[in-house]
Short mmCIF file of C-alpha atoms and ligand atoms in Angstrom, two decimals:
data_model
loop_
_atom_site.label_atom_id
_atom_site.label_comp_id
_atom_site.label_asym_id
_atom_site.label_seq_id
_atom_site.Cartn_x
_atom_site.Cartn_y
_atom_site.Cartn_z
CA MET A 1 -113.52 -96.70 27.80
CA ALA A 2 -113.22 -100.16 28.88
CA GLY A 3 -113.67 -103.86 28.20
CA GLY A 4 -113.08 -106.50 30.95
CA VAL A 5 -109.86 -107.75 32.64
CA GLY A 6 -107.14 -105.53 31.10
CA ALA A 7 -109.25 -102.40 31.58
CA ALA A 8 -110.12 -103.28 35.15
CA ARG A 9 -106.43 -103.87 36.04
CA PHE A 10 -105.49 -100.53 34.59
CA LEU A 11 -108.42 -98.83 36.51
CA GLN A 12 -107.00 -100.17 39.78
CA GLY A 13 -103.97 -98.09 39.14
CA LEU A 14 -105.85 -95.08 37.85
CA VAL A 15 -107.96 -94.72 41.05
CA ARG A 16 -104.82 -94.64 43.03
CA VAL A 17 -103.51 -91.63 41.12
CA LEU A 18 -106.78 -89.70 40.66
CA PRO A 19 -109.77 -89.31 43.13
CA GLU A 20 -111.97 -92.34 42.23
CA GLU A 21 -115.11 -90.13 42.21
CA ASN A 22 -113.63 -88.17 39.33
CA VAL A 23 -113.51 -91.28 37.11
CA THR A 24 -116.22 -92.34 34.71
CA VAL A 25 -115.89 -95.73 33.01
CA ILE A 26 -117.81 -96.39 29.81
CA VAL A 27 -118.02 -100.18 29.59
CA ASN A 28 -118.64 -102.64 26.76
CA THR A 29 -121.90 -104.58 26.95
CA GLY A 30 -121.42 -106.58 23.63
CA ASP A 31 -120.33 -109.56 25.72
CA ASP A 32 -123.62 -109.65 27.61
CA ILE A 33 -125.54 -112.88 27.46
CA GLU A 34 -128.60 -114.44 28.90
CA LEU A 35 -128.01 -117.76 30.65
CA HIS A 36 -130.32 -119.77 32.95
CA GLY A 37 -132.86 -116.97 32.45
CA LEU A 38 -130.47 -114.37 33.88
CA ARG A 39 -128.83 -111.37 32.31
CA ILE A 40 -125.06 -111.58 32.62
CA SER A 41 -122.97 -108.44 31.91
CA PRO A 42 -119.37 -109.73 32.27
CA ASP A 43 -117.41 -106.59 31.60
CA ILE A 44 -119.61 -104.43 33.86
CA ASP A 45 -119.17 -106.95 36.62
CA ILE A 46 -115.40 -107.34 36.10
CA VAL A 47 -114.89 -103.59 36.35
CA THR A 48 -117.23 -103.23 39.32
CA TYR A 49 -115.86 -106.12 41.37
CA THR A 50 -112.27 -105.06 40.59
CA LEU A 51 -112.90 -101.48 41.80
CA ALA A 52 -114.74 -102.89 44.83
CA ASP A 53 -111.62 -104.98 45.55
CA ILE A 54 -113.68 -108.28 45.61
CA VAL A 55 -112.58 -109.66 42.28
CA ASP A 56 -110.83 -113.07 41.93
CA GLU A 57 -107.44 -111.55 40.96
CA GLU A 58 -106.00 -114.72 39.48
CA LYS A 59 -108.85 -115.15 36.95
CA GLY A 60 -109.62 -111.48 36.58
CA TRP A 61 -113.40 -112.18 36.67
CA GLY A 62 -115.82 -113.46 39.34
CA ILE A 63 -115.69 -112.89 43.00
CA LYS A 64 -112.67 -114.04 45.15
CA GLY A 65 -113.52 -116.97 47.34
CA ASP A 66 -116.72 -117.79 45.45
CA THR A 67 -118.20 -121.34 45.35
CA PHE A 68 -120.02 -123.14 42.49
CA HIS A 69 -122.65 -125.17 44.30
CA CYS A 70 -125.53 -123.74 42.33
CA LEU A 71 -123.93 -124.51 39.02
CA GLU A 72 -123.09 -128.14 40.15
CA PHE A 73 -126.68 -128.63 41.06
CA LEU A 74 -127.79 -127.16 37.68
CA LYS A 75 -125.57 -129.77 36.00
CA ARG A 76 -127.45 -132.56 37.94
CA TYR A 77 -130.70 -131.23 36.34
CA GLY A 78 -128.98 -131.67 33.02
CA TYR A 79 -128.31 -128.12 32.16
CA GLU A 80 -125.26 -126.95 30.28
CA ALA A 81 -122.82 -125.20 32.56
CA TRP A 82 -119.88 -124.09 30.55
CA PHE A 83 -120.13 -120.52 31.84
CA ASN A 84 -118.78 -120.56 35.40
CA LEU A 85 -121.19 -118.57 37.54
CA GLY A 86 -120.23 -118.50 41.18
CA ASP A 87 -122.79 -118.53 43.92
CA MET A 88 -122.07 -114.97 45.10
CA ASP A 89 -121.77 -113.78 41.46
CA LEU A 90 -125.18 -115.27 40.75
CA ALA A 91 -126.67 -112.84 43.28
CA THR A 92 -125.53 -110.05 40.98
CA HIS A 93 -127.19 -111.64 37.96
CA ILE A 94 -130.42 -112.44 39.90
CA SER A 95 -130.56 -108.76 41.11
CA ARG A 96 -129.86 -107.32 37.68
CA THR A 97 -132.44 -109.53 35.99
CA ARG A 98 -135.03 -108.72 38.58
CA LEU A 99 -134.40 -104.87 38.41
CA LEU A 100 -134.55 -104.96 34.55
CA ARG A 101 -137.76 -106.92 34.72
CA GLU A 102 -139.11 -104.21 37.11
CA GLY A 103 -138.34 -101.70 34.35
CA LEU A 104 -135.04 -100.23 35.42
CA ARG A 105 -132.47 -99.47 32.71
CA LEU A 106 -129.20 -101.31 32.63
CA SER A 107 -127.39 -98.08 33.56
CA GLU A 108 -129.60 -97.68 36.68
CA VAL A 109 -129.01 -101.25 37.73
CA THR A 110 -125.28 -100.80 37.20
CA ASP A 111 -125.29 -97.66 39.31
CA ARG A 112 -127.20 -99.41 42.15
CA HIS A 113 -124.75 -102.30 42.11
CA ARG A 114 -121.61 -100.21 42.22
CA ARG A 115 -122.92 -98.04 44.96
CA ALA A 116 -123.94 -101.07 47.02
CA LEU A 117 -120.37 -102.49 46.57
CA GLY A 118 -118.77 -99.16 47.62
CA VAL A 119 -117.37 -98.19 44.25
CA LYS A 120 -117.01 -94.37 43.88
CA ALA A 121 -116.24 -94.30 40.13
CA ARG A 122 -119.26 -93.93 37.82
CA ILE A 123 -119.72 -96.96 35.71
CA LEU A 124 -121.76 -96.48 32.49
CA PRO A 125 -122.82 -99.34 30.22
CA MET A 126 -122.10 -98.13 26.67
CA THR A 127 -125.85 -98.64 25.86
CA ASP A 128 -128.98 -99.65 27.67
CA ASP A 129 -130.18 -101.26 24.44
CA ARG A 130 -129.88 -104.84 23.27
CA PHE A 131 -126.38 -105.30 21.78
CA GLU A 132 -124.76 -108.72 21.35
CA THR A 133 -121.48 -109.55 19.73
CA TYR A 134 -121.46 -112.65 17.38
CA VAL A 135 -118.43 -114.21 15.81
CA LYS A 136 -118.57 -115.90 12.39
CA THR A 137 -116.35 -118.91 12.28
CA ASN A 138 -115.65 -122.03 10.27
CA ALA A 139 -118.01 -123.84 12.72
CA GLY A 140 -120.88 -121.25 12.20
CA LYS A 141 -121.95 -118.04 13.76
CA MET A 142 -121.96 -118.10 17.53
CA HIS A 143 -122.27 -115.64 20.53
CA PHE A 144 -119.00 -114.13 21.59
CA GLN A 145 -119.07 -116.04 24.96
CA GLU A 146 -119.71 -119.36 23.18
CA TYR A 147 -116.69 -118.58 20.94
CA LEU A 148 -114.54 -117.51 23.92
CA VAL A 149 -115.55 -119.63 26.80
CA LYS A 150 -117.43 -122.68 25.53
CA ARG A 151 -115.16 -123.37 22.62
CA GLY A 152 -111.99 -121.78 23.85
CA SER A 153 -111.41 -119.48 20.86
CA THR A 154 -110.39 -122.50 18.84
CA ASP A 155 -112.62 -121.80 15.79
CA GLN A 156 -111.18 -119.95 12.80
CA VAL A 157 -112.67 -116.45 12.79
CA LEU A 158 -114.26 -115.29 9.56
CA GLY A 159 -115.88 -112.13 10.74
CA VAL A 160 -117.65 -110.31 13.67
CA CYS A 161 -121.14 -108.84 13.83
CA PHE A 162 -122.66 -106.59 16.30
CA GLU A 163 -126.38 -107.34 16.65
CA GLY A 164 -128.43 -104.34 17.69
CA ALA A 165 -125.58 -101.85 16.87
CA GLU A 166 -127.62 -99.88 14.35
CA GLU A 167 -130.45 -99.13 16.82
CA ALA A 168 -128.29 -98.88 20.04
CA LYS A 169 -128.05 -95.42 21.60
CA PRO A 170 -125.51 -94.43 24.17
CA SER A 171 -126.77 -94.77 27.76
CA GLN A 172 -127.63 -91.58 29.57
CA GLY A 173 -124.39 -89.74 30.60
CA VAL A 174 -122.09 -91.32 28.06
CA LEU A 175 -121.95 -88.48 25.48
CA GLU A 176 -122.05 -85.84 28.21
CA SER A 177 -119.10 -87.49 30.03
CA ILE A 178 -117.07 -87.53 26.79
CA GLU A 179 -117.93 -83.85 26.12
CA SER A 180 -117.13 -82.61 29.67
CA SER A 181 -114.18 -84.79 30.61
CA ASP A 182 -110.60 -83.44 31.21
CA GLY A 183 -109.00 -86.45 29.61
CA ILE A 184 -110.15 -89.66 27.93
CA ILE A 185 -108.37 -93.00 28.14
CA VAL A 186 -109.05 -95.92 25.87
CA CYS A 187 -108.03 -98.87 28.16
CA PRO A 188 -105.84 -101.73 27.04
CA SER A 189 -108.84 -103.77 25.87
CA ASN A 190 -109.69 -105.79 22.76
CA PRO A 191 -109.87 -103.27 19.85
CA ILE A 192 -112.62 -105.30 18.05
CA VAL A 193 -115.01 -106.74 20.68
CA SER A 194 -114.47 -104.36 23.58
CA ILE A 195 -113.58 -100.96 22.26
CA GLY A 196 -114.88 -101.58 18.69
CA THR A 197 -118.29 -102.32 20.13
CA ILE A 198 -118.32 -99.05 22.19
CA LEU A 199 -117.27 -97.09 19.05
CA SER A 200 -120.11 -98.66 17.07
CA VAL A 201 -122.80 -97.24 19.32
CA GLY A 202 -124.42 -94.27 17.61
CA GLY A 203 -122.67 -90.90 18.30
CA ILE A 204 -119.83 -92.15 20.50
CA ARG A 205 -117.12 -92.16 17.83
CA GLU A 206 -118.31 -88.66 16.65
CA ALA A 207 -118.30 -87.43 20.26
CA LEU A 208 -114.69 -88.63 20.61
CA GLN A 209 -113.73 -86.91 17.37
CA GLU A 210 -115.19 -83.65 18.69
CA ALA A 211 -114.08 -83.93 22.25
CA SER A 212 -112.04 -80.94 23.64
CA ALA A 213 -110.04 -83.19 25.99
CA ARG A 214 -106.96 -85.12 24.85
CA ILE A 215 -107.49 -88.75 24.12
CA VAL A 216 -104.86 -91.43 24.99
CA GLY A 217 -105.07 -95.16 24.06
CA ILE A 218 -103.08 -97.98 25.57
CA SER A 219 -102.10 -100.90 23.44
CA PRO A 220 -103.53 -104.23 24.39
CA ILE A 221 -100.98 -105.85 21.97
CA VAL A 222 -97.48 -106.46 23.29
CA GLY A 223 -94.77 -107.90 21.15
CA GLY A 224 -97.29 -108.80 18.48
CA ARG A 225 -99.57 -110.71 20.86
CA PRO A 226 -102.48 -109.82 23.10
CA VAL A 227 -101.70 -109.76 26.80
CA LYS A 228 -104.89 -111.72 27.40
CA GLY A 229 -107.86 -112.87 25.23
CA PRO A 230 -108.40 -113.60 21.60
CA ALA A 231 -107.62 -110.20 20.11
CA ASP A 232 -104.98 -111.74 17.78
CA LYS A 233 -107.48 -114.36 16.32
CA LEU A 234 -110.19 -111.70 15.90
CA MET A 235 -107.75 -109.19 14.22
CA GLU A 236 -106.31 -111.85 11.94
CA GLY A 237 -109.84 -113.05 11.04
CA LEU A 238 -110.68 -109.52 9.95
CA GLY A 239 -107.58 -109.27 7.78
CA LEU A 240 -105.74 -106.96 10.21
CA GLU A 241 -102.08 -107.14 11.33
CA VAL A 242 -101.68 -108.04 14.93
CA SER A 243 -99.65 -105.12 16.13
CA ALA A 244 -99.80 -101.89 18.21
CA HIS A 245 -99.75 -99.96 14.99
CA ALA A 246 -102.80 -101.76 13.72
CA VAL A 247 -104.63 -100.87 16.97
CA ALA A 248 -103.60 -97.26 16.65
CA ASP A 249 -104.75 -97.25 13.00
CA LEU A 250 -108.26 -98.36 14.25
CA TYR A 251 -108.41 -95.29 16.55
CA LYS A 252 -106.51 -92.77 14.53
CA ASP A 253 -109.51 -90.46 13.81
CA PHE A 254 -109.77 -89.50 17.48
CA LEU A 255 -106.52 -90.46 19.26
CA ASP A 256 -103.98 -87.79 20.34
CA ALA A 257 -101.51 -90.15 22.00
CA PHE A 258 -100.90 -93.93 22.14
CA ILE A 259 -98.98 -95.81 24.83
CA ILE A 260 -97.21 -98.91 23.56
CA ASP A 261 -95.04 -101.39 25.36
CA ASN A 262 -91.22 -101.12 25.19
CA ALA A 263 -91.17 -104.41 23.30
CA ASP A 264 -92.88 -102.60 20.41
CA SER A 265 -90.85 -99.45 20.39
CA GLY A 266 -89.76 -100.29 16.85
CA GLU A 267 -93.36 -99.29 15.80
CA CYS A 268 -92.98 -95.68 17.14
CA GLY A 269 -92.21 -94.17 13.76
CA ARG A 270 -95.06 -95.91 11.98
CA ILE A 271 -97.64 -94.83 14.66
CA GLU A 272 -96.31 -91.23 14.70
CA GLY A 273 -96.89 -91.39 10.93
CA LEU A 274 -100.59 -91.63 11.74
CA GLY A 275 -100.38 -88.22 13.41
CA ILE A 276 -100.40 -89.74 16.96
CA ASP A 277 -97.96 -89.02 19.74
CA VAL A 278 -96.35 -92.30 21.03
CA ILE A 279 -95.07 -93.21 24.44
CA ALA A 280 -93.14 -96.45 24.92
CA THR A 281 -93.18 -97.88 28.42
CA ASN A 282 -93.86 -101.07 30.32
CA THR A 283 -97.51 -101.84 29.79
CA VAL A 284 -97.67 -105.37 31.27
CA MET A 285 -99.47 -105.06 34.68
CA ARG A 286 -98.09 -107.70 37.02
CA SER A 287 -98.03 -105.65 40.26
CA MET A 288 -99.90 -102.60 41.68
CA LEU A 289 -96.74 -100.55 41.03
CA ASP A 290 -97.00 -101.49 37.26
CA LYS A 291 -100.59 -100.36 37.26
CA ILE A 292 -99.92 -97.09 38.95
CA SER A 293 -96.93 -96.35 36.67
CA LEU A 294 -99.08 -96.99 33.58
CA ALA A 295 -101.85 -94.78 34.99
CA GLU A 296 -99.22 -92.04 35.60
CA ALA A 297 -98.02 -92.44 32.04
CA ALA A 298 -101.58 -92.00 30.77
CA LEU A 299 -102.09 -88.84 32.79
CA LYS A 300 -98.83 -87.50 31.52
CA ALA A 301 -99.87 -88.19 27.95
CA LEU A 302 -103.18 -86.34 28.68
CA ARG A 303 -101.06 -83.56 30.20
CA MET A 304 -103.03 -84.04 33.46
CA ARG A 305 -101.76 -84.41 36.98
CA GLY A 306 -103.10 -86.95 39.58
N1 LIG B 1 -114.40 -116.38 31.37
C1 LIG B 1 -113.93 -117.63 31.13
O1 LIG B 1 -112.95 -117.80 30.39
N2 LIG B 1 -114.71 -118.74 31.61
C2 LIG B 1 -115.81 -118.60 32.44
O2 LIG B 1 -116.37 -119.53 32.80
C3 LIG B 1 -116.22 -117.27 32.71
C4 LIG B 1 -117.29 -116.99 33.54
C5 LIG B 1 -117.60 -115.68 33.85
C6 LIG B 1 -118.60 -115.35 34.81
C7 LIG B 1 -118.92 -114.13 35.13
C8 LIG B 1 -118.25 -113.06 34.51
O3 LIG B 1 -118.61 -111.81 34.89
C9 LIG B 1 -117.24 -113.28 33.60
C10 LIG B 1 -116.94 -114.60 33.30
N3 LIG B 1 -115.84 -114.84 32.42
C11 LIG B 1 -115.44 -116.13 32.17
C12 LIG B 1 -115.07 -113.78 31.77
C13 LIG B 1 -115.74 -113.28 30.58
O4 LIG B 1 -116.31 -114.25 29.73
C14 LIG B 1 -114.73 -112.55 29.59
O5 LIG B 1 -113.50 -112.42 30.14
C15 LIG B 1 -115.28 -111.22 29.17
O6 LIG B 1 -116.45 -111.28 28.60
C16 LIG B 1 -114.27 -110.64 28.22
O7 LIG B 1 -114.00 -109.34 28.58
#
């Protein structure tokens, strides 16, 4: 189960210790947005580009070597261009929008794109239905991307709402993959707007509670701060403590084990108190070796071998 950049970095390690075709990634679509008439699915694209080895590694999103000529020209026509869509990246959004308009489901489009880019892992959007994350702030309610990218996560968070969550059904293959998998990993992603969204889609949380496979989570919080992104601001805004323990608490109804960073080893006892096995290791992924070691730790916690 995956959000964007943190999950994609972890998956780079995972596909080096497991055959890639044995991996299914269930991806958050709450960050999806329509801009310039195009459907953008940031987390799906981040995971796909990363596994295709074409991602801009420094940013963690977009395509390496991409240019921004189209966006510059849109600005000359007076359009807002706060979301940086590269020229090659735009081809993905044009294709997605076109295929959706022709009647394909988002999951079918995603499958076509990942195959075209040579990705062997299955990539499943959490839902094919409309689902958008909004953040309630002191400056009003806004789309998650507006909060994150346009306004740089500077507004005070008062709440989060998932529009479409009540009607959203898991996309085809999601529940089946949870039921039949040998091990389930909750990637180091934002617990509110990446994993929280996936868990809010009808039936997914229940499928995890009933899964026969072991489930391991990886903390996205290291030393009381998120490795990347605004998880701290969102957690605080919802009245939660910003800690590995608070993340484990959000997942305690289905988690068997939780991997936390060595920096948070002081929280082991509290997390074990939730009935969850704890593994403390290095979770900060700077090099490929870090990613591979973390993937190996996850497989060990799942009692699986690569
Ligand atoms: N993140 C930014 O911080 N600024 C951007 O301009 C931006 C553009 C962008 C374009 C395509 C894409 O797939 C992702 C993009 N992201 C950008 C990342 C994205 O907004 C977030 O990282 C995810 O939604 C959170 O997982």
